[in-house]
Short mmCIF file of C-alpha atoms in Angstrom, two decimals:
data_model
loop_
_atom_site.label_atom_id
_atom_site.label_comp_id
_atom_site.label_asym_id
_atom_site.label_seq_id
_atom_site.Cartn_x
_atom_site.Cartn_y
_atom_site.Cartn_z
CA UNK P 1 -12.24 10.95 -15.23
CA UNK P 2 -12.00 10.85 -11.59
CA UNK P 3 -8.39 9.19 -11.60
CA UNK P 4 -7.49 11.52 -14.71
CA UNK P 5 -7.81 14.27 -11.95
CA UNK P 6 -6.13 12.42 -9.37
CA UNK P 7 -3.16 11.59 -11.28
CA UNK P 8 -3.02 15.48 -12.58
CA UNK P 9 -2.90 16.86 -9.21
CA UNK P 10 -0.20 14.24 -8.09
CA UNK P 11 1.33 15.79 -11.23
CA UNK P 12 1.12 19.03 -10.12
CA UNK P 13 2.31 18.64 -6.08
CA UNK P 14 5.35 16.87 -7.54
CA UNK P 15 7.25 14.56 -5.11
CA UNK P 16 7.69 14.62 -1.39
CA UNK P 17 8.40 13.32 1.60
CA UNK P 18 6.07 12.93 4.79
CA UNK P 19 7.45 15.69 7.14
CA UNK P 20 10.37 18.32 7.12
CA UNK P 21 13.47 18.12 8.97
CA UNK P 22 12.83 19.24 12.40
CA UNK P 23 15.07 21.90 13.74
CA UNK P 24 18.07 20.38 15.84
CA UNK P 25 16.95 19.36 19.60
CA UNK P 26 13.05 19.74 18.17
CA UNK P 27 10.43 17.01 17.85
CA UNK P 28 7.02 17.34 15.78
CA UNK P 29 3.66 15.28 16.27
CA UNK P 30 1.33 15.49 13.25
CA UNK P 31 -2.45 14.16 12.73
CA UNK P 32 -4.17 14.11 9.67
CA UNK P 33 -7.15 12.11 7.60
CA UNK P 34 -7.11 11.53 4.04
CA UNK P 35 -7.77 9.64 1.08
CA UNK P 36 -6.08 6.89 -1.24
CA UNK P 37 -6.75 5.25 -4.51
CA UNK P 38 -5.62 2.64 -6.55
CA UNK P 39 -5.93 1.92 -10.15
CA UNK P 40 -4.67 -0.83 -12.15
CA UNK P 41 -4.70 -2.84 -15.39
CA UNK P 42 -6.44 -5.90 -15.73
CA UNK P 43 -5.43 -8.70 -18.33
CA UNK P 44 -7.50 -11.88 -19.30
CA UNK P 45 -6.91 -14.95 -17.21
CA UNK P 46 -6.04 -18.43 -18.07
CA UNK P 47 -4.91 -19.33 -14.37
CA UNK P 48 -6.37 -17.17 -11.41
CA UNK P 49 -4.72 -13.56 -11.39
CA UNK P 50 -5.47 -12.16 -8.24
CA UNK P 51 -3.81 -8.78 -9.38
CA UNK P 52 -7.20 -8.33 -11.00
CA UNK P 53 -9.33 -8.22 -7.91
CA UNK P 54 -7.53 -5.40 -6.03
CA UNK P 55 -10.12 -3.53 -4.31
CA UNK P 56 -12.02 -1.24 -6.52
CA UNK P 57 -15.10 1.31 -5.85
CA UNK P 58 -16.09 1.63 -9.38
CA UNK P 59 -15.43 5.53 -9.02
CA UNK P 60 -15.26 5.87 -5.78
CA UNK P 61 -12.47 6.47 -3.19
CA UNK P 62 -10.99 3.17 -2.03
CA UNK P 63 -9.73 3.75 1.09
CA UNK P 64 -9.52 6.48 3.86
CA UNK P 65 -6.76 6.80 5.70
CA UNK P 66 -5.86 8.12 9.54
CA UNK P 67 -2.54 9.10 10.12
CA UNK P 68 -0.23 9.73 13.67
CA UNK P 69 3.17 11.11 12.75
CA UNK P 70 6.48 11.78 14.83
CA UNK P 71 9.52 13.43 13.84
CA UNK P 72 12.76 14.09 15.80
CA UNK P 73 16.33 14.84 15.32
CA UNK P 74 19.03 12.55 16.42
CA UNK P 75 22.24 14.47 16.63
CA UNK P 76 23.37 17.08 14.22
CA UNK P 77 22.27 15.81 10.92
CA UNK P 78 19.96 12.93 11.36
CA UNK P 79 16.66 12.50 12.22
CA UNK P 80 14.05 9.85 12.01
CA UNK P 81 10.26 10.53 11.19
CA UNK P 82 7.55 7.79 11.71
CA UNK P 83 4.24 7.35 10.78
CA UNK P 84 1.14 4.86 11.95
CA UNK P 85 -1.49 4.82 9.43
CA UNK P 86 -5.10 3.15 10.11
CA UNK P 87 -7.81 2.67 6.99
CA UNK P 88 -11.45 2.49 7.98
CA UNK P 89 -11.08 -0.65 9.59
CA UNK P 90 -9.39 1.42 12.45
CA UNK P 91 -6.94 -1.57 13.08
CA UNK P 92 -3.23 0.12 13.21
CA UNK P 93 -1.31 -2.10 10.55
CA UNK P 94 0.19 0.24 8.41
CA UNK P 95 3.00 2.23 8.86
CA UNK P 96 5.93 4.48 7.24
CA UNK P 97 9.56 4.44 9.21
CA UNK P 98 12.42 6.59 7.69
CA UNK P 99 15.81 7.76 8.83
CA UNK P 100 17.23 10.50 7.11
CA UNK P 101 20.69 12.43 6.78
CA UNK P 102 21.08 16.05 6.25
CA UNK P 103 23.90 16.69 3.52
CA UNK P 104 23.43 20.69 3.44
CA UNK P 105 19.84 23.23 4.72
CA UNK P 106 18.44 21.84 1.09
CA UNK P 107 19.22 18.23 0.13
CA UNK P 108 19.20 15.13 2.54
CA UNK P 109 19.29 11.47 1.54
CA UNK P 110 17.52 8.92 3.28
CA UNK P 111 16.00 5.37 3.74
CA UNK P 112 13.12 3.71 4.99
CA UNK P 113 10.38 1.09 4.52
CA UNK P 114 6.80 0.75 4.61
CA UNK P 115 3.37 -1.55 4.93
CA UNK P 116 0.19 -0.75 3.17
CA UNK P 117 -2.71 -2.91 3.14
CA UNK P 118 -4.60 -3.79 0.14
CA UNK P 119 -7.50 -6.10 0.06
CA UNK P 120 -7.90 -8.66 -2.80
CA UNK P 121 -12.08 -9.23 -3.46
CA UNK P 122 -14.11 -12.02 -4.81
CA UNK P 123 -11.70 -13.66 -7.28
CA UNK P 124 -14.20 -16.41 -6.02
CA UNK P 125 -16.18 -15.28 -9.39
CA UNK P 126 -12.94 -17.15 -11.30
CA UNK P 127 -13.75 -20.13 -10.22
CA UNK P 128 -17.67 -19.99 -10.43
CA UNK P 129 -16.95 -18.90 -14.34
CA UNK P 130 -14.44 -21.41 -15.01
CA UNK P 131 -16.60 -24.69 -13.44
CA UNK P 132 -20.00 -23.99 -13.83
CA UNK P 133 -21.14 -27.85 -13.22
CA UNK P 134 -19.60 -27.27 -10.07
CA UNK P 135 -20.77 -26.19 -6.91
CA UNK P 136 -18.12 -24.28 -4.52
CA UNK P 137 -18.34 -26.62 -1.17
CA UNK P 138 -16.10 -24.05 1.26
CA UNK P 139 -17.20 -21.03 3.33
CA UNK P 140 -14.61 -19.30 1.33
CA UNK P 141 -14.86 -15.32 2.32
CA UNK P 142 -14.39 -13.89 -0.97
CA UNK P 143 -11.65 -11.56 0.15
CA UNK P 144 -8.07 -11.06 2.03
CA UNK P 145 -5.88 -8.66 3.43
CA UNK P 146 -2.35 -8.45 1.44
CA UNK P 147 0.29 -6.32 3.23
CA UNK P 148 2.01 -4.66 0.36
CA UNK P 149 5.77 -3.86 1.85
CA UNK P 150 8.13 -1.50 0.36
CA UNK P 151 12.15 -1.00 1.40
CA UNK P 152 13.57 1.98 -0.68
CA UNK P 153 16.27 5.19 -0.54
CA UNK P 154 14.80 8.71 -1.03
CA UNK P 155 16.49 12.07 -2.04
CA UNK P 156 14.59 15.39 -1.18
CA UNK P 157 14.93 18.93 -1.65
CA UNK P 158 13.32 21.58 1.05
CA UNK P 159 12.46 24.61 0.45
CA UNK P 160 11.01 27.85 2.06
CA UNK P 161 12.83 26.60 5.92
CA UNK P 162 11.97 29.12 8.53
CA UNK P 163 8.93 30.93 6.10
CA UNK P 164 5.69 30.81 7.03
CA UNK P 165 4.87 27.77 4.59
CA UNK P 166 7.95 25.50 3.74
CA UNK P 167 7.61 22.34 2.12
CA UNK P 168 9.71 19.20 0.82
CA UNK P 169 9.72 17.13 -2.84
CA UNK P 170 11.62 13.74 -2.87
CA UNK P 171 10.83 10.43 -4.78
CA UNK P 172 11.05 7.05 -3.10
CA UNK P 173 12.98 4.49 -5.19
CA UNK P 174 12.89 0.74 -4.12
CA UNK P 175 11.32 -2.49 -4.27
CA UNK P 176 8.08 -3.94 -2.75
CA UNK P 177 6.55 -7.32 -2.53
CA UNK P 178 3.08 -8.51 -1.46
CA UNK P 179 2.64 -10.92 1.90
CA UNK P 180 2.38 -14.38 1.84
CA UNK P 181 -1.48 -15.50 1.47
CA UNK P 182 -3.12 -19.08 0.97
CA UNK P 183 -6.34 -19.32 -0.59
CA UNK P 184 -8.35 -22.61 -1.21
CA UNK P 185 -11.28 -23.42 -2.97
CA UNK P 186 -13.46 -26.89 -2.93
CA UNK P 187 -15.34 -28.14 -5.50
CA UNK P 188 -18.29 -30.51 -5.81
CA UNK P 189 -19.54 -31.72 -8.74
CA UNK P 190 -23.44 -31.45 -9.48
CA UNK P 191 -25.15 -34.32 -8.78
CA UNK P 192 -21.85 -36.48 -8.27
CA UNK P 193 -19.94 -37.26 -5.00
CA UNK P 194 -16.82 -36.43 -7.63
CA UNK P 195 -14.85 -33.47 -5.25
CA UNK P 196 -11.33 -31.17 -6.38
CA UNK P 197 -9.42 -28.69 -4.18
CA UNK P 198 -7.96 -26.00 -5.56
CA UNK P 199 -4.88 -24.11 -2.80
CA UNK P 200 -3.13 -21.31 -4.12
CA UNK P 201 -0.58 -20.21 -1.79
CA UNK P 202 1.35 -16.79 -2.94
CA UNK P 203 5.02 -15.90 -2.76
CA UNK P 204 7.20 -13.02 -2.34
CA UNK P 205 8.55 -11.19 -5.58
CA UNK P 206 10.63 -8.34 -5.20
CA UNK P 207 9.38 -5.58 -8.01
CA UNK P 208 10.77 -2.48 -8.01
CA UNK P 209 8.63 0.55 -7.88
CA UNK P 210 9.29 4.66 -7.74
CA UNK P 211 6.79 6.84 -5.28
CA UNK P 212 7.31 10.95 -5.82
CA UNK P 213 5.97 12.62 -2.85
CA UNK P 214 4.87 16.36 -1.86
CA UNK P 215 4.55 17.51 1.67
CA UNK P 216 3.59 21.58 3.04
CA UNK P 217 3.37 22.77 6.12
CA UNK P 218 2.00 26.35 7.28
CA UNK P 219 2.93 27.77 10.58
CA UNK P 220 -0.48 29.40 12.07
CA UNK P 221 0.41 30.07 15.57
CA UNK P 222 3.71 30.67 17.66
CA UNK P 223 4.19 30.32 21.27
CA UNK P 224 8.02 30.61 22.18
CA UNK P 225 9.43 27.40 20.65
CA UNK P 226 6.36 26.03 19.83
CA UNK P 227 4.96 26.18 16.17
CA UNK P 228 1.11 24.64 15.72
CA UNK P 229 -0.10 24.73 11.92
CA UNK P 230 -1.70 23.02 8.87
CA UNK P 231 0.00 20.46 6.51
CA UNK P 232 -0.68 18.56 3.46
CA UNK P 233 0.94 15.78 2.09
CA UNK P 234 0.46 13.90 -1.00
CA UNK P 235 2.11 10.86 -2.92
CA UNK P 236 1.99 8.49 -6.22
CA UNK P 237 3.32 5.15 -6.28
CA UNK P 238 3.83 3.16 -9.38
CA UNK P 239 5.21 -0.09 -10.34
CA UNK P 240 4.70 -3.09 -12.69
CA UNK P 241 3.27 -5.77 -9.71
CA UNK P 242 1.80 -9.00 -9.92
CA UNK P 243 1.33 -12.14 -7.38
CA UNK P 244 3.05 -15.18 -8.52
CA UNK P 245 1.30 -18.30 -6.37
CA UNK P 246 2.18 -22.10 -6.44
CA UNK P 247 -0.97 -24.45 -7.14
CA UNK P 248 -2.26 -27.66 -6.30
CA UNK P 249 -4.78 -29.28 -7.65
CA UNK P 250 -6.47 -32.18 -5.80
CA UNK P 251 -9.08 -34.52 -7.46
CA UNK P 252 -10.58 -36.78 -5.82
CA UNK P 253 -8.06 -37.43 -2.79
CA UNK P 254 -5.38 -35.24 -1.32
CA UNK P 255 -2.80 -38.04 -2.90
CA UNK P 256 -0.99 -37.08 -6.30
CA UNK P 257 -2.00 -33.68 -6.32
CA UNK P 258 -1.03 -31.83 -9.49
CA UNK P 259 0.99 -29.10 -8.07
CA UNK P 260 2.71 -26.17 -10.29
CA UNK P 261 3.91 -22.60 -9.82
CA UNK P 262 1.99 -20.18 -11.94
CA UNK P 263 3.85 -16.69 -12.64
CA UNK P 264 0.63 -14.34 -14.06
CA UNK P 265 1.75 -11.32 -16.30
CA UNK P 266 2.42 -8.20 -14.48
CA UNK P 267 0.19 -5.49 -14.24
CA UNK P 268 0.54 -1.73 -14.07
CA UNK P 269 -0.38 -0.28 -10.63
CA UNK P 270 -0.66 3.15 -9.33
CA UNK P 271 -1.65 4.49 -5.72
CA UNK P 272 -2.62 8.01 -5.46
CA UNK P 273 -2.38 8.91 -1.17
CA UNK P 274 -3.68 12.74 -0.06
CA UNK P 275 -4.00 13.79 3.39
CA UNK P 276 -4.67 17.16 5.24
CA UNK P 277 -3.92 17.79 8.75
CA UNK P 278 -2.50 19.69 11.61
CA UNK P 279 0.95 19.37 13.02
CA UNK P 280 2.91 20.75 16.63
CA UNK P 281 6.58 21.54 17.05
CA UNK P 282 8.02 21.63 20.52
#
């Protein structure tokens, strides 16, 4: 029910850019607080599938977001829009950078890149279930950070420019991949000296995605050429995603390890973001 309501909200809001194009010679600073929620399909596992262990709070919002934004014009028709994003760990390791070219008063086209941090959690359960007669010897943290890189083009349409309320509709179209990560599990057979190690090294794999977005601004106060107001941003990213990896299995000794490439099935993965904040134009 919660995910259905969020998807409906995303559909109603439509698609967007992070911010309106600033007028020539102006700059925009923004600050907002928001949430992000991740939904994905699960598959049965013959081999470990990291996508089955994306961070999920079972009915609660997964991530809290803090966003700092800056936009500025570059000449007659170009402008940049950049955002630094922190999650509830307050580490500034997420960002969103875009460069735009104005085709007309209504239409613009741009390109950009963004990085989102995803937590992959509790995949040690796969090993505990698959090897019930073996004990885990290493202190595996049961969770790692995987950075989701996106590269895209974006057409967008502006409306209400110069009015008290203005907005933007757009859609990011591009390719994404997860960062490389390495994880290992050392097993020891119970009541025996027999040992084996499973070593996983994920691989970059470019996969298409689409992300409709919406942004709106409401001017509240104006002093000369300066404006202060409220803003809303919403986005919904969708793609068929997977985390392929290289698996090395070492039994008894590190010599003669079994090595194979594993490509788990792709999962439908959606991520919804919504944030509210303030902006200042000068």
